[in-house]
Amino acid sequence: LASMTKILTEYLIFEKIKENKITWEQTTTISDYAYRISQNLDLSNVPLRAHQAYTVKELYEAVAIYSANGATIALAELVAGNETEFVRLMNEKAKDLGMKNYNFVNSTGLNNKDLLGLHPSGTAHQENFASAKDAAIMAFRLIRDFPEALTISSTPRKIFRAGTADAIKMDNWNWMLPELVYGYEGVDGLKTGSTSLAGYCFAGTAKRNDTRLISVVMKGNSYAARFQETKKLLDYGFINFETIQLFPTGYQVPEYTEIPIQKGKETKVPIAAAKPLTILVRRGQESLYQPAVQLDQTKLTAPVAQGTPVGKLAAK
């Protein structure tokens, strides 16, 4: 999984911000542990100063744009008190998100051997594992629940601590952003990663018109290979699939145009789709889909306000 791990770390940070547990402007000081990891420039890092205050926003940007490991640990410690507790939250959240095959032992995605004997969980040579499908689930949920994450992940380059003695240029490791080396139309995220065990990894996402695709590449054999394989996956998706509106707002399924109502002036009231039903389909196959209705209640009792939900419209 390598640094694709940080997708889940980012999700937990956004969640705490949404819950008003932390804020973007809030500052946190750097522990000796986060400081020591941040000084290893053989890893992806922005060097941090021990016991100095940094905002959540600047640390998060270092994580999302530059995959900075020391900054990741600092945020994990802020959110959960220590990285061990944060790892517990990660595994708990993975289950909540519907992931099936995973095990998180640290917040960064590094192999534990790189954590100077300070790894929060697992053995000295363990690292995080998840299936490609589970990595895609993480990416999907981050984008769906916190779309603002893409505003940061799509930043091609930024100066960390601009205007200070600690300023350092951060070039986004996602070289498929349109402005960078392997630029691909519509790419705006999400996370690269690499370890000896995981190979070169990339959870990518791109949007064209109304269609957003997510791809996951693991065990790539070179820096470039993960992007070349991602291009193949995204090309296949955009060529063969499209997002279409199957049923518009106000659509009525012929067998379900009305529902009985008791104690009202009328004996039945009309029901219809409250919003359009839009799905991703293989090109040319939209005619294969038929409407399916699941009613949560078979009759109503007056008074009933317009817009009251009575069931779900799906496609089969």
Short mmCIF file of C-alpha atoms in Angstrom, two decimals:
data_model
loop_
_atom_site.label_atom_id
_atom_site.label_comp_id
_atom_site.label_asym_id
_atom_site.label_seq_id
_atom_site.Cartn_x
_atom_site.Cartn_y
_atom_site.Cartn_z
CA LEU A 1 0.00 0.00 0.00
CA ALA A 2 2.95 2.33 0.75
CA SER A 3 2.04 6.05 0.86
CA MET A 4 -1.41 5.45 -0.64
CA THR A 5 -2.01 4.87 3.09
CA LYS A 6 -2.12 8.63 3.46
CA ILE A 7 -5.53 8.69 1.72
CA LEU A 8 -7.01 7.17 4.88
CA THR A 9 -4.91 9.46 7.08
CA GLU A 10 -6.25 12.44 5.13
CA TYR A 11 -9.82 11.14 5.51
CA LEU A 12 -9.47 11.07 9.30
CA ILE A 13 -8.06 14.60 9.33
CA PHE A 14 -10.96 15.93 7.25
CA GLU A 15 -13.38 14.08 9.49
CA LYS A 16 -11.97 15.72 12.62
CA ILE A 17 -12.21 19.12 10.95
CA LYS A 18 -15.83 18.46 10.02
CA GLU A 19 -16.53 17.46 13.63
CA ASN A 20 -14.88 20.72 14.81
CA LYS A 21 -12.30 18.73 16.78
CA ILE A 22 -9.49 20.54 14.95
CA THR A 23 -9.30 23.46 12.51
CA TRP A 24 -7.10 24.30 9.52
CA GLU A 25 -5.70 27.33 11.34
CA GLN A 26 -4.94 25.42 14.54
CA THR A 27 -1.27 24.90 15.33
CA THR A 28 0.50 21.87 16.70
CA THR A 29 4.06 21.46 17.90
CA ILE A 30 6.42 18.85 16.51
CA SER A 31 7.33 15.92 18.75
CA ASP A 32 10.84 14.47 18.85
CA TYR A 33 9.53 11.43 16.93
CA ALA A 34 7.97 13.47 14.09
CA TYR A 35 11.09 15.66 14.03
CA ARG A 36 13.48 12.73 13.70
CA ILE A 37 11.50 11.16 10.86
CA SER A 38 11.24 14.51 9.08
CA GLN A 39 15.02 14.87 8.98
CA ASN A 40 15.45 11.74 6.85
CA LEU A 41 15.60 13.15 3.33
CA ASP A 42 15.99 9.68 1.83
CA LEU A 43 12.26 9.54 2.56
CA SER A 44 9.71 12.03 1.29
CA ASN A 45 9.82 14.85 3.84
CA VAL A 46 9.78 18.53 4.59
CA PRO A 47 12.27 19.10 7.42
CA LEU A 48 10.44 20.19 10.56
CA ARG A 49 11.78 21.94 13.65
CA ALA A 50 11.29 20.15 16.95
CA HIS A 51 8.80 21.83 19.32
CA GLN A 52 7.95 24.53 16.76
CA ALA A 53 4.32 25.31 15.92
CA TYR A 54 2.89 24.51 12.48
CA THR A 55 -0.68 24.93 11.25
CA VAL A 56 -2.80 21.95 10.36
CA LYS A 57 -3.20 23.38 6.85
CA GLU A 58 0.50 23.61 6.07
CA LEU A 59 1.19 20.14 7.46
CA TYR A 60 -1.75 18.68 5.51
CA GLU A 61 -0.52 20.31 2.29
CA ALA A 62 2.92 18.78 2.88
CA VAL A 63 1.23 15.38 3.25
CA ALA A 64 -1.14 15.63 0.27
CA ILE A 65 1.25 17.31 -2.18
CA TYR A 66 4.67 16.03 -1.11
CA SER A 67 3.81 12.88 0.89
CA ALA A 68 5.80 14.27 3.82
CA ASN A 69 6.15 11.54 6.44
CA GLY A 70 7.16 13.63 9.45
CA ALA A 71 4.20 15.95 8.80
CA THR A 72 1.92 12.90 8.61
CA ILE A 73 3.06 11.70 12.03
CA ALA A 74 2.62 15.19 13.50
CA LEU A 75 -1.00 15.29 12.31
CA ALA A 76 -1.67 11.75 13.54
CA GLU A 77 -0.40 12.76 16.99
CA LEU A 78 -2.59 15.86 16.96
CA VAL A 79 -5.73 13.93 16.01
CA ALA A 80 -5.31 10.95 18.34
CA GLY A 81 -2.71 11.93 20.95
CA ASN A 82 -0.18 9.44 19.62
CA GLU A 83 0.36 7.40 16.47
CA THR A 84 -0.57 4.12 18.15
CA GLU A 85 -4.08 5.39 18.87
CA PHE A 86 -4.26 6.89 15.38
CA VAL A 87 -3.49 3.49 13.85
CA ARG A 88 -6.34 2.01 15.89
CA LEU A 89 -8.63 4.69 14.43
CA MET A 90 -7.37 3.88 10.93
CA ASN A 91 -8.25 0.20 11.20
CA GLU A 92 -11.62 1.08 12.72
CA LYS A 93 -12.38 3.57 9.95
CA ALA A 94 -11.29 1.12 7.26
CA LYS A 95 -13.95 -1.28 8.52
CA ASP A 96 -16.55 1.51 8.59
CA LEU A 97 -15.73 2.41 4.98
CA GLY A 98 -16.42 -1.16 3.87
CA MET A 99 -12.83 -2.24 3.30
CA LYS A 100 -12.28 -6.00 3.60
CA ASN A 101 -8.59 -6.88 3.18
CA TYR A 102 -6.33 -4.49 5.08
CA ASN A 103 -4.01 -4.06 8.02
CA PHE A 104 -2.58 -0.72 9.09
CA VAL A 105 0.46 -0.55 11.36
CA ASN A 106 1.44 3.10 10.91
CA SER A 107 0.04 6.40 9.61
CA THR A 108 2.54 6.97 6.80
CA GLY A 109 2.78 3.80 4.73
CA LEU A 110 6.50 3.47 5.38
CA ASN A 111 7.97 0.13 6.24
CA ASN A 112 8.26 0.03 10.04
CA LYS A 113 12.04 -0.38 9.72
CA ASP A 114 12.20 3.28 8.60
CA LEU A 115 10.61 4.49 11.84
CA LEU A 116 13.78 4.23 13.96
CA GLY A 117 12.37 1.61 16.31
CA LEU A 118 9.49 3.94 17.18
CA HIS A 119 6.85 2.18 15.04
CA PRO A 120 3.44 2.29 16.73
CA SER A 121 2.21 -1.20 15.86
CA GLY A 122 3.32 -4.47 14.30
CA THR A 123 6.79 -5.92 13.90
CA ALA A 124 9.94 -4.07 12.92
CA HIS A 125 9.61 -5.01 9.22
CA GLN A 126 5.84 -4.83 8.74
CA GLU A 127 4.08 -2.27 6.60
CA ASN A 128 0.52 -1.43 5.71
CA PHE A 129 -1.45 -3.78 3.48
CA ALA A 130 -4.69 -3.39 1.57
CA SER A 131 -6.09 -4.77 -1.66
CA ALA A 132 -6.35 -2.61 -4.78
CA LYS A 133 -10.13 -2.61 -4.32
CA ASP A 134 -9.74 -1.38 -0.75
CA ALA A 135 -7.39 1.39 -1.88
CA ALA A 136 -10.04 2.39 -4.42
CA ILE A 137 -12.67 2.44 -1.67
CA MET A 138 -10.47 4.78 0.39
CA ALA A 139 -10.03 7.07 -2.61
CA PHE A 140 -13.74 7.02 -3.48
CA ARG A 141 -14.81 7.88 0.05
CA LEU A 142 -12.28 10.70 0.43
CA ILE A 143 -13.45 12.26 -2.85
CA ARG A 144 -17.15 11.73 -2.16
CA ASP A 145 -17.18 12.81 1.48
CA PHE A 146 -14.55 15.55 1.29
CA PRO A 147 -14.29 16.76 -2.33
CA GLU A 148 -12.21 19.73 -1.17
CA ALA A 149 -9.34 17.23 -0.79
CA LEU A 150 -8.95 17.44 -4.58
CA THR A 151 -8.25 21.16 -4.41
CA ILE A 152 -5.06 20.36 -2.52
CA SER A 153 -4.14 17.08 -4.24
CA SER A 154 -4.33 18.83 -7.63
CA THR A 155 -1.77 21.48 -6.65
CA PRO A 156 1.23 20.80 -8.92
CA ARG A 157 3.79 22.62 -6.77
CA LYS A 158 3.92 24.78 -3.68
CA ILE A 159 6.47 26.33 -1.36
CA PHE A 160 6.32 24.97 2.18
CA ARG A 161 6.73 27.80 4.70
CA ALA A 162 7.21 30.37 1.95
CA GLY A 163 9.06 33.47 3.06
CA THR A 164 10.84 31.77 5.97
CA ALA A 165 14.29 30.27 6.41
CA ASP A 166 12.63 26.83 6.21
CA ALA A 167 11.08 27.38 2.78
CA ILE A 168 11.25 24.27 0.61
CA LYS A 169 9.79 23.62 -2.83
CA MET A 170 7.24 20.82 -2.95
CA ASP A 171 6.71 19.29 -6.40
CA ASN A 172 3.67 17.03 -6.43
CA TRP A 173 4.68 13.38 -6.78
CA ASN A 174 1.60 12.83 -8.95
CA TRP A 175 3.18 13.47 -12.32
CA MET A 176 -0.10 12.85 -14.13
CA LEU A 177 -1.45 16.25 -13.13
CA PRO A 178 -2.04 18.08 -16.44
CA GLU A 179 0.84 20.53 -15.83
CA LEU A 180 3.44 17.85 -15.08
CA VAL A 181 5.58 15.26 -16.88
CA TYR A 182 2.93 12.61 -17.63
CA GLY A 183 0.07 15.10 -17.74
CA TYR A 184 -3.35 13.53 -18.38
CA GLU A 185 -6.53 15.48 -19.04
CA GLY A 186 -8.78 15.57 -15.99
CA VAL A 187 -6.38 14.16 -13.40
CA ASP A 188 -6.72 16.01 -10.08
CA GLY A 189 -5.51 13.39 -7.56
CA LEU A 190 -4.75 11.42 -5.65
CA LYS A 191 -1.76 9.62 -4.06
CA THR A 192 1.46 7.93 -5.07
CA GLY A 193 3.54 5.59 -2.96
CA SER A 194 6.54 3.32 -3.09
CA THR A 195 8.35 0.85 -0.85
CA SER A 196 10.55 -2.11 -1.73
CA LEU A 197 7.71 -4.46 -0.85
CA ALA A 198 4.81 -2.55 -2.43
CA GLY A 199 6.70 -1.42 -5.53
CA TYR A 200 5.62 1.80 -7.22
CA CYS A 201 1.95 2.49 -6.48
CA PHE A 202 -0.59 5.07 -7.54
CA ALA A 203 -4.23 5.65 -6.69
CA GLY A 204 -5.27 8.07 -9.42
CA THR A 205 -8.47 9.84 -10.29
CA ALA A 206 -9.59 11.89 -13.27
CA LYS A 207 -12.81 13.63 -14.25
CA ARG A 208 -13.99 14.39 -17.78
CA ASN A 209 -17.39 15.97 -18.28
CA ASP A 210 -19.68 14.17 -15.78
CA THR A 211 -17.55 11.04 -15.49
CA ARG A 212 -15.03 10.51 -12.69
CA LEU A 213 -12.87 7.41 -12.68
CA ILE A 214 -10.57 5.98 -10.01
CA SER A 215 -7.72 3.61 -10.81
CA VAL A 216 -5.27 1.79 -8.56
CA VAL A 217 -1.87 0.47 -9.66
CA MET A 218 0.31 -1.56 -7.30
CA LYS A 219 3.68 -3.26 -7.63
CA GLY A 220 4.82 -1.08 -10.54
CA ASN A 221 8.43 -1.73 -11.47
CA SER A 222 9.46 1.90 -11.99
CA TYR A 223 8.47 5.47 -11.18
CA ALA A 224 7.14 5.91 -14.73
CA ALA A 225 5.46 2.49 -15.00
CA ARG A 226 2.76 3.28 -12.45
CA PHE A 227 1.71 6.31 -14.49
CA GLN A 228 1.88 4.44 -17.81
CA GLU A 229 -0.34 1.67 -16.41
CA THR A 230 -2.72 4.24 -14.92
CA LYS A 231 -3.04 5.88 -18.34
CA LYS A 232 -4.07 2.51 -19.83
CA LEU A 233 -6.74 2.04 -17.16
CA LEU A 234 -8.13 5.56 -17.46
CA ASP A 235 -8.07 5.44 -21.27
CA TYR A 236 -10.03 2.19 -21.17
CA GLY A 237 -12.57 3.69 -18.77
CA PHE A 238 -13.14 6.92 -20.66
CA ILE A 239 -13.29 5.19 -24.07
CA ASN A 240 -15.72 2.45 -23.02
CA PHE A 241 -17.92 4.05 -20.37
CA GLU A 242 -19.98 7.20 -19.98
CA THR A 243 -22.12 8.82 -17.31
CA ILE A 244 -25.71 9.21 -18.45
CA GLN A 245 -28.99 10.33 -16.96
CA LEU A 246 -31.26 7.28 -17.11
CA PHE A 247 -34.31 8.87 -15.51
CA PRO A 248 -34.91 12.62 -15.07
CA THR A 249 -36.37 14.49 -12.12
CA GLY A 250 -40.10 13.89 -12.09
CA TYR A 251 -39.83 10.51 -13.80
CA GLN A 252 -42.69 8.15 -12.96
CA VAL A 253 -42.29 4.38 -13.22
CA PRO A 254 -45.44 3.22 -15.04
CA GLU A 255 -46.34 0.66 -12.35
CA TYR A 256 -45.69 3.13 -9.52
CA THR A 257 -47.27 6.44 -10.45
CA GLU A 258 -49.40 6.71 -7.29
CA ILE A 259 -49.54 5.53 -3.70
CA PRO A 260 -52.68 5.08 -1.55
CA ILE A 261 -53.36 7.67 1.14
CA GLN A 262 -55.71 7.41 4.13
CA LYS A 263 -57.75 10.13 5.80
CA GLY A 264 -57.24 12.57 2.94
CA LYS A 265 -59.41 14.30 0.37
CA GLU A 266 -57.95 11.97 -2.25
CA THR A 267 -57.46 8.21 -2.05
CA LYS A 268 -54.14 8.31 -3.90
CA VAL A 269 -51.27 10.78 -4.39
CA PRO A 270 -48.73 10.82 -7.25
CA ILE A 271 -45.10 9.77 -6.70
CA ALA A 272 -42.11 10.58 -8.90
CA ALA A 273 -38.31 10.78 -8.86
CA ALA A 274 -37.15 13.66 -6.66
CA LYS A 275 -33.87 13.99 -8.58
CA PRO A 276 -32.31 12.49 -11.70
CA LEU A 277 -30.88 8.97 -11.62
CA THR A 278 -27.40 9.13 -13.16
CA ILE A 279 -25.12 6.10 -13.57
CA LEU A 280 -21.93 5.00 -15.30
CA VAL A 281 -22.69 2.58 -18.16
CA ARG A 282 -20.80 0.91 -20.97
CA ARG A 283 -21.32 3.03 -24.08
CA GLY A 284 -24.39 2.02 -26.08
CA GLN A 285 -25.86 -0.16 -23.34
CA GLU A 286 -28.15 2.32 -21.58
CA SER A 287 -31.21 0.61 -23.12
CA LEU A 288 -30.42 -2.51 -21.08
CA TYR A 289 -31.28 -0.75 -17.82
CA GLN A 290 -34.82 -0.75 -16.47
CA PRO A 291 -36.25 1.19 -13.51
CA ALA A 292 -36.63 -0.61 -10.20
CA VAL A 293 -38.70 0.81 -7.33
CA GLN A 294 -38.41 -0.10 -3.67
CA LEU A 295 -41.22 1.39 -1.59
CA ASP A 296 -40.47 1.95 2.09
CA GLN A 297 -44.19 2.22 2.78
CA THR A 298 -47.19 0.98 0.82
CA LYS A 299 -49.66 3.59 2.00
CA LEU A 300 -49.60 7.02 3.57
CA THR A 301 -51.77 8.82 6.11
CA ALA A 302 -52.77 12.44 5.49
CA PRO A 303 -51.51 15.07 5.85
CA VAL A 304 -48.42 14.43 3.70
CA ALA A 305 -46.09 17.24 2.65
CA GLN A 306 -45.02 17.48 -0.97
CA GLY A 307 -41.57 15.92 -1.37
CA THR A 308 -42.04 13.32 1.39
CA PRO A 309 -39.78 10.34 0.51
CA VAL A 310 -41.67 7.07 0.12
CA GLY A 311 -39.04 4.83 -1.45
CA LYS A 312 -36.05 4.53 -3.78
CA LEU A 313 -35.66 4.49 -7.55
CA ALA A 314 -32.79 2.38 -8.89
CA ALA A 315 -31.71 0.78 -12.16
CA LYS A 316 -31.49 -2.94 -12.84
#
